[in-house]
Amino acid sequence: MNHLDASVIIVSYNKLPYTRLCLESLLRCDPLPAQIIVADNGSDRETQTYLASYCGPARTHRIDYALILNEENRGACTARNQALELAGGRYLAFMDNDLAVRSAAWLRLLAERLETAPEIGLAGPKLVFPWPPYELECAGVGISPSGRVQYRGRGEPHEAWSQAGPVQCLISACWLMKRQVYEQIGPLDEVFNPAQYEDFDFCYRAREAGWEIWYEPAAEMYHFENVTTAGSPDLNFRYVTIRNGLEFKRRWQRRFSQEQGPADDDCRWRELTVRGIEDVETPPIV
């Protein structure tokens, strides 16, 4: 078995079918991650029982597995920060529990992108919807001069956005970063708890510290999109998004207002018909 010195961090909150698909797909990576850390935010008994049982297949695949069981939903920022404290990898990956592996070599491909230049600190894959024809969900993020967010390529054909390059931001649904980035700028800012905009804030903090952020389309991952956050009954999703968006703009307007980001008209959210895991066949790993 080949392993990459990477720690993959996953936050779980119920939605067991998605988490199971996510974790089982990781066992089919080549190379495998050296470490997987799951931080569970007070899920039901069935979910926590499954997460505890995952130590068996992880051990079989020679993966160091750590499970954090919070008694309540402490938010994605806090849970990820808890996991970061346990992470021992040279590379640190975030992966949402509603993701699944499409490119078996995704870790290697992202790590190779990180190593092409010392200033590249984070790299993110092409995210696609997990049903044919596998249209784009996100190909990196643009921020307009007024602070509007663009999911680049959303809803476009699978083959679009095939050029690697630097981006303003990535969504934390999936990225790989050098450990040095975390050691230099610290963890996610928990003022953005439970979620939303903490990833963009982290990206701008990294760029402020001199790091570049890259989109690497050779690596592809499936994303069902907002399964945990939008499905949490204790989370006012719209309120949190507005509140955290205002905080992000307050902090970083001085920077994004001077960048050559997308036009506001190109940042309109494209409503798409999305499917749940019960509506799709298990997506293939290529």
Short mmCIF file of C-alpha atoms in Angstrom, two decimals:
data_model
loop_
_atom_site.label_atom_id
_atom_site.label_comp_id
_atom_site.label_asym_id
_atom_site.label_seq_id
_atom_site.Cartn_x
_atom_site.Cartn_y
_atom_site.Cartn_z
CA MET A 1 0.00 0.00 0.00
CA ASN A 2 1.26 3.46 -0.89
CA HIS A 3 0.68 6.26 1.60
CA LEU A 4 1.13 10.03 1.42
CA ASP A 5 2.16 11.86 4.58
CA ALA A 6 -1.18 13.65 4.72
CA SER A 7 -3.84 14.05 7.40
CA VAL A 8 -7.41 14.13 6.05
CA ILE A 9 -9.82 15.99 8.35
CA ILE A 10 -13.56 15.35 8.12
CA VAL A 11 -16.36 16.91 10.18
CA SER A 12 -19.44 14.76 10.71
CA TYR A 13 -22.94 15.67 11.86
CA ASN A 14 -25.48 12.90 11.20
CA LYS A 15 -26.17 12.18 7.48
CA LEU A 16 -24.57 8.75 7.84
CA PRO A 17 -25.06 7.58 4.21
CA TYR A 18 -22.92 10.51 3.01
CA THR A 19 -20.26 10.00 5.66
CA ARG A 20 -20.06 6.29 4.88
CA LEU A 21 -19.59 6.98 1.15
CA CYS A 22 -16.94 9.59 1.95
CA LEU A 23 -14.92 7.38 4.27
CA GLU A 24 -15.20 4.24 2.15
CA SER A 25 -14.07 6.15 -0.94
CA LEU A 26 -10.93 7.25 0.92
CA LEU A 27 -9.92 3.61 1.28
CA ARG A 28 -9.70 3.40 -2.51
CA CYS A 29 -7.24 6.28 -2.90
CA ASP A 30 -3.79 5.73 -4.38
CA PRO A 31 -1.87 6.82 -2.47
CA LEU A 32 -3.80 6.43 0.77
CA PRO A 33 -3.61 9.16 3.41
CA ALA A 34 -1.36 8.36 6.35
CA GLN A 35 -3.98 9.69 8.76
CA ILE A 36 -7.74 10.26 8.83
CA ILE A 37 -9.30 12.33 11.61
CA VAL A 38 -13.08 12.56 12.01
CA ALA A 39 -14.50 15.20 14.35
CA ASP A 40 -18.13 14.36 15.07
CA ASN A 41 -20.42 17.14 16.27
CA GLY A 42 -22.91 15.21 18.41
CA SER A 43 -24.37 12.88 15.80
CA ASP A 44 -26.94 10.19 16.56
CA ARG A 45 -25.92 6.82 17.99
CA GLU A 46 -26.01 5.04 14.62
CA THR A 47 -23.55 7.51 13.11
CA GLN A 48 -21.18 7.40 16.06
CA THR A 49 -21.27 3.60 16.12
CA TYR A 50 -20.26 3.49 12.46
CA LEU A 51 -17.49 6.04 13.01
CA ALA A 52 -16.10 3.94 15.86
CA SER A 53 -16.18 0.82 13.68
CA TYR A 54 -14.16 2.52 10.93
CA CYS A 55 -11.00 1.91 12.94
CA GLY A 56 -11.07 -1.67 11.61
CA PRO A 57 -10.80 -0.94 7.87
CA ALA A 58 -8.47 1.97 8.61
CA ARG A 59 -6.12 -0.37 10.45
CA THR A 60 -6.32 -2.89 7.60
CA HIS A 61 -5.19 -0.14 5.22
CA ARG A 62 -2.46 0.98 7.65
CA ILE A 63 -4.08 4.35 8.20
CA ASP A 64 -3.79 6.12 11.54
CA TYR A 65 -7.41 6.85 12.48
CA ALA A 66 -8.54 9.29 15.16
CA LEU A 67 -12.14 10.00 16.20
CA ILE A 68 -13.26 13.05 18.15
CA LEU A 69 -16.77 12.71 19.66
CA ASN A 70 -18.26 16.03 20.73
CA GLU A 71 -21.37 15.86 22.89
CA GLU A 72 -23.00 18.69 20.96
CA ASN A 73 -22.69 20.49 17.64
CA ARG A 74 -19.74 22.79 18.25
CA GLY A 75 -19.63 24.10 14.69
CA ALA A 76 -17.46 23.17 11.74
CA CYS A 77 -14.74 25.70 12.63
CA THR A 78 -14.24 24.36 16.15
CA ALA A 79 -14.41 20.72 15.03
CA ARG A 80 -11.83 21.25 12.31
CA ASN A 81 -9.57 23.09 14.72
CA GLN A 82 -9.84 20.19 17.18
CA ALA A 83 -8.74 17.84 14.41
CA LEU A 84 -5.91 20.12 13.30
CA GLU A 85 -4.42 19.81 16.78
CA LEU A 86 -4.19 16.03 16.28
CA ALA A 87 -2.97 16.15 12.69
CA GLY A 88 0.55 14.89 12.18
CA GLY A 89 0.85 14.98 8.40
CA ARG A 90 3.22 16.99 6.26
CA TYR A 91 0.09 17.92 4.30
CA LEU A 92 -3.30 18.75 5.84
CA ALA A 93 -6.53 18.14 3.94
CA PHE A 94 -10.07 19.29 4.62
CA MET A 95 -12.83 17.12 3.24
CA ASP A 96 -16.56 17.58 3.86
CA ASN A 97 -18.55 14.48 4.71
CA ASP A 98 -20.75 15.03 1.63
CA LEU A 99 -17.72 14.57 -0.63
CA ALA A 100 -16.46 11.39 -2.23
CA VAL A 101 -13.30 10.58 -4.14
CA ARG A 102 -13.45 10.71 -7.95
CA SER A 103 -9.72 10.83 -8.77
CA ALA A 104 -8.00 7.98 -6.93
CA ALA A 105 -4.74 9.95 -7.12
CA TRP A 106 -6.23 13.21 -5.80
CA LEU A 107 -3.84 13.50 -2.85
CA ARG A 108 -0.78 12.95 -5.02
CA LEU A 109 -2.00 15.38 -7.67
CA LEU A 110 -2.68 18.14 -5.16
CA ALA A 111 0.61 17.51 -3.34
CA GLU A 112 2.50 17.68 -6.64
CA ARG A 113 0.86 21.04 -7.34
CA LEU A 114 1.90 22.30 -3.91
CA GLU A 115 5.50 21.28 -4.57
CA THR A 116 5.80 23.04 -7.94
CA ALA A 117 6.69 26.28 -6.15
CA PRO A 118 7.62 27.10 -2.54
CA GLU A 119 5.06 29.90 -2.37
CA ILE A 120 2.06 27.66 -3.17
CA GLY A 121 0.40 26.90 0.16
CA LEU A 122 -3.04 25.52 -0.70
CA ALA A 123 -4.39 23.55 -3.65
CA GLY A 124 -7.96 22.56 -4.40
CA PRO A 125 -9.50 20.09 -6.86
CA LYS A 126 -12.21 20.38 -9.46
CA LEU A 127 -15.48 19.66 -7.63
CA VAL A 128 -18.19 17.97 -9.67
CA PHE A 129 -21.71 16.80 -8.94
CA PRO A 130 -21.81 13.02 -8.35
CA TRP A 131 -24.21 12.08 -11.13
CA PRO A 132 -23.81 12.03 -14.93
CA PRO A 133 -22.74 14.09 -16.79
CA TYR A 134 -20.74 15.23 -13.75
CA GLU A 135 -21.16 18.96 -14.23
CA LEU A 136 -19.00 21.37 -12.29
CA GLU A 137 -19.96 22.34 -8.77
CA CYS A 138 -16.96 24.57 -8.06
CA ALA A 139 -13.66 25.26 -9.82
CA GLY A 140 -12.20 27.61 -7.26
CA VAL A 141 -13.72 30.83 -5.94
CA GLY A 142 -13.64 34.40 -7.17
CA ILE A 143 -14.42 37.46 -5.04
CA SER A 144 -15.69 40.56 -6.84
CA PRO A 145 -14.38 44.04 -5.93
CA SER A 146 -17.61 44.57 -3.97
CA GLY A 147 -17.23 41.27 -2.10
CA ARG A 148 -19.65 39.02 -3.96
CA VAL A 149 -18.74 35.34 -4.21
CA GLN A 150 -18.40 33.39 -7.46
CA TYR A 151 -18.31 29.59 -7.57
CA ARG A 152 -16.33 29.44 -10.78
CA GLY A 153 -17.79 27.12 -13.40
CA ARG A 154 -20.89 26.16 -11.42
CA GLY A 155 -23.23 24.12 -13.64
CA GLU A 156 -20.86 24.16 -16.60
CA PRO A 157 -19.83 21.01 -18.53
CA HIS A 158 -17.42 18.64 -16.87
CA GLU A 159 -14.58 19.42 -19.25
CA ALA A 160 -14.69 23.18 -18.58
CA TRP A 161 -12.18 24.99 -16.36
CA SER A 162 -9.39 22.54 -17.22
CA GLN A 163 -6.49 24.94 -16.68
CA ALA A 164 -4.60 24.97 -13.38
CA GLY A 165 -3.80 28.36 -11.89
CA PRO A 166 -3.89 30.68 -8.89
CA VAL A 167 -7.26 31.66 -7.43
CA GLN A 168 -8.47 34.13 -4.85
CA CYS A 169 -10.07 31.45 -2.68
CA LEU A 170 -11.08 27.82 -2.36
CA ILE A 171 -14.03 26.34 -0.53
CA SER A 172 -13.01 24.16 2.39
CA ALA A 173 -15.19 21.30 1.15
CA CYS A 174 -11.87 19.99 -0.12
CA TRP A 175 -8.36 21.36 -0.15
CA LEU A 176 -4.82 20.26 0.64
CA MET A 177 -2.37 22.60 2.32
CA LYS A 178 1.20 22.54 3.47
CA ARG A 179 1.60 22.18 7.22
CA GLN A 180 3.69 25.36 7.20
CA VAL A 181 0.61 27.40 6.29
CA TYR A 182 -1.24 26.23 9.40
CA GLU A 183 1.83 26.70 11.56
CA GLN A 184 2.29 30.25 10.28
CA ILE A 185 -1.26 31.66 10.29
CA GLY A 186 -2.98 29.42 12.83
CA PRO A 187 -6.36 27.67 12.81
CA LEU A 188 -9.71 28.69 11.39
CA ASP A 189 -11.22 31.74 13.08
CA GLU A 190 -14.08 30.48 15.24
CA VAL A 191 -15.86 33.82 15.02
CA PHE A 192 -17.29 32.28 11.83
CA ASN A 193 -18.84 29.35 13.70
CA PRO A 194 -20.74 27.25 12.94
CA ALA A 195 -19.72 27.66 9.26
CA GLN A 196 -19.66 29.92 6.18
CA TYR A 197 -16.85 32.26 5.07
CA GLU A 198 -14.31 30.77 7.48
CA ASP A 199 -12.61 29.19 4.46
CA PHE A 200 -12.45 32.45 2.50
CA ASP A 201 -11.09 34.23 5.57
CA PHE A 202 -8.43 31.53 5.94
CA CYS A 203 -7.48 31.88 2.27
CA TYR A 204 -7.07 35.64 2.58
CA ARG A 205 -5.03 35.23 5.74
CA ALA A 206 -2.78 32.80 3.88
CA ARG A 207 -2.41 35.15 0.93
CA GLU A 208 -1.74 38.07 3.27
CA ALA A 209 1.13 36.00 4.68
CA GLY A 210 2.58 35.54 1.19
CA TRP A 211 1.15 32.17 0.17
CA GLU A 212 -0.46 31.42 -3.19
CA ILE A 213 -3.65 29.38 -3.58
CA TRP A 214 -4.06 27.17 -6.63
CA TYR A 215 -6.84 25.34 -8.43
CA GLU A 216 -5.75 21.94 -9.76
CA PRO A 217 -8.32 20.42 -12.17
CA ALA A 218 -6.37 17.19 -12.69
CA ALA A 219 -7.68 16.19 -9.26
CA GLU A 220 -11.45 15.74 -9.16
CA MET A 221 -13.83 15.11 -6.27
CA TYR A 222 -17.58 14.59 -6.01
CA HIS A 223 -19.63 17.04 -3.93
CA PHE A 224 -23.30 16.73 -3.04
CA GLU A 225 -23.24 20.33 -1.68
CA ASN A 226 -24.39 21.77 1.66
CA VAL A 227 -25.77 18.48 2.96
CA THR A 228 -24.76 18.99 6.57
CA THR A 229 -25.07 22.75 6.99
CA ALA A 230 -28.33 23.24 5.11
CA GLY A 231 -29.81 20.14 6.73
CA SER A 232 -29.07 21.08 10.34
CA PRO A 233 -32.28 22.02 12.19
CA ASP A 234 -30.39 24.14 14.71
CA LEU A 235 -28.69 26.28 12.06
CA ASN A 236 -30.34 29.35 10.54
CA PHE A 237 -28.40 28.96 7.32
CA ARG A 238 -29.43 32.25 5.72
CA TYR A 239 -28.77 34.32 8.85
CA VAL A 240 -25.35 32.76 9.43
CA THR A 241 -24.37 33.29 5.79
CA ILE A 242 -25.31 36.99 5.89
CA ARG A 243 -23.67 37.60 9.26
CA ASN A 244 -20.42 35.91 8.33
CA GLY A 245 -20.39 37.51 4.89
CA LEU A 246 -20.52 40.94 6.48
CA GLU A 247 -17.64 40.06 8.80
CA PHE A 248 -15.57 38.77 5.87
CA LYS A 249 -16.18 41.98 3.93
CA ARG A 250 -15.29 44.12 6.94
CA ARG A 251 -11.97 42.35 7.29
CA TRP A 252 -10.89 42.01 3.69
CA GLN A 253 -12.56 44.75 1.61
CA ARG A 254 -9.30 46.69 1.56
CA ARG A 255 -7.79 43.77 -0.34
CA PHE A 256 -10.48 42.32 -2.62
CA SER A 257 -11.63 45.79 -3.69
CA GLN A 258 -8.19 46.25 -5.29
CA GLU A 259 -8.07 42.83 -6.97
CA GLN A 260 -9.11 41.94 -10.48
CA GLY A 261 -11.90 39.66 -9.32
CA PRO A 262 -15.04 38.73 -11.29
CA ALA A 263 -17.74 41.27 -12.09
CA ASP A 264 -20.77 41.31 -9.80
CA ASP A 265 -22.99 40.06 -12.62
CA ASP A 266 -20.78 36.99 -12.93
CA CYS A 267 -21.33 36.20 -9.25
CA ARG A 268 -25.05 35.55 -9.43
CA TRP A 269 -25.80 32.22 -7.75
CA ARG A 270 -26.87 29.68 -10.32
CA GLU A 271 -29.77 27.60 -8.97
CA LEU A 272 -29.44 24.00 -10.07
CA THR A 273 -31.49 20.87 -9.52
CA VAL A 274 -29.37 18.82 -7.14
CA ARG A 275 -29.85 15.26 -5.99
CA GLY A 276 -29.39 13.40 -2.74
CA ILE A 277 -27.42 10.24 -2.20
CA GLU A 278 -30.59 8.16 -2.33
CA ASP A 279 -31.20 9.36 -5.90
CA VAL A 280 -27.84 8.43 -7.42
CA GLU A 281 -25.80 5.31 -8.02
CA THR A 282 -22.46 5.03 -6.28
CA PRO A 283 -20.23 7.34 -8.35
CA PRO A 284 -17.17 5.75 -9.97
CA ILE A 285 -13.58 6.34 -8.93
CA VAL A 286 -11.31 6.96 -11.90
#
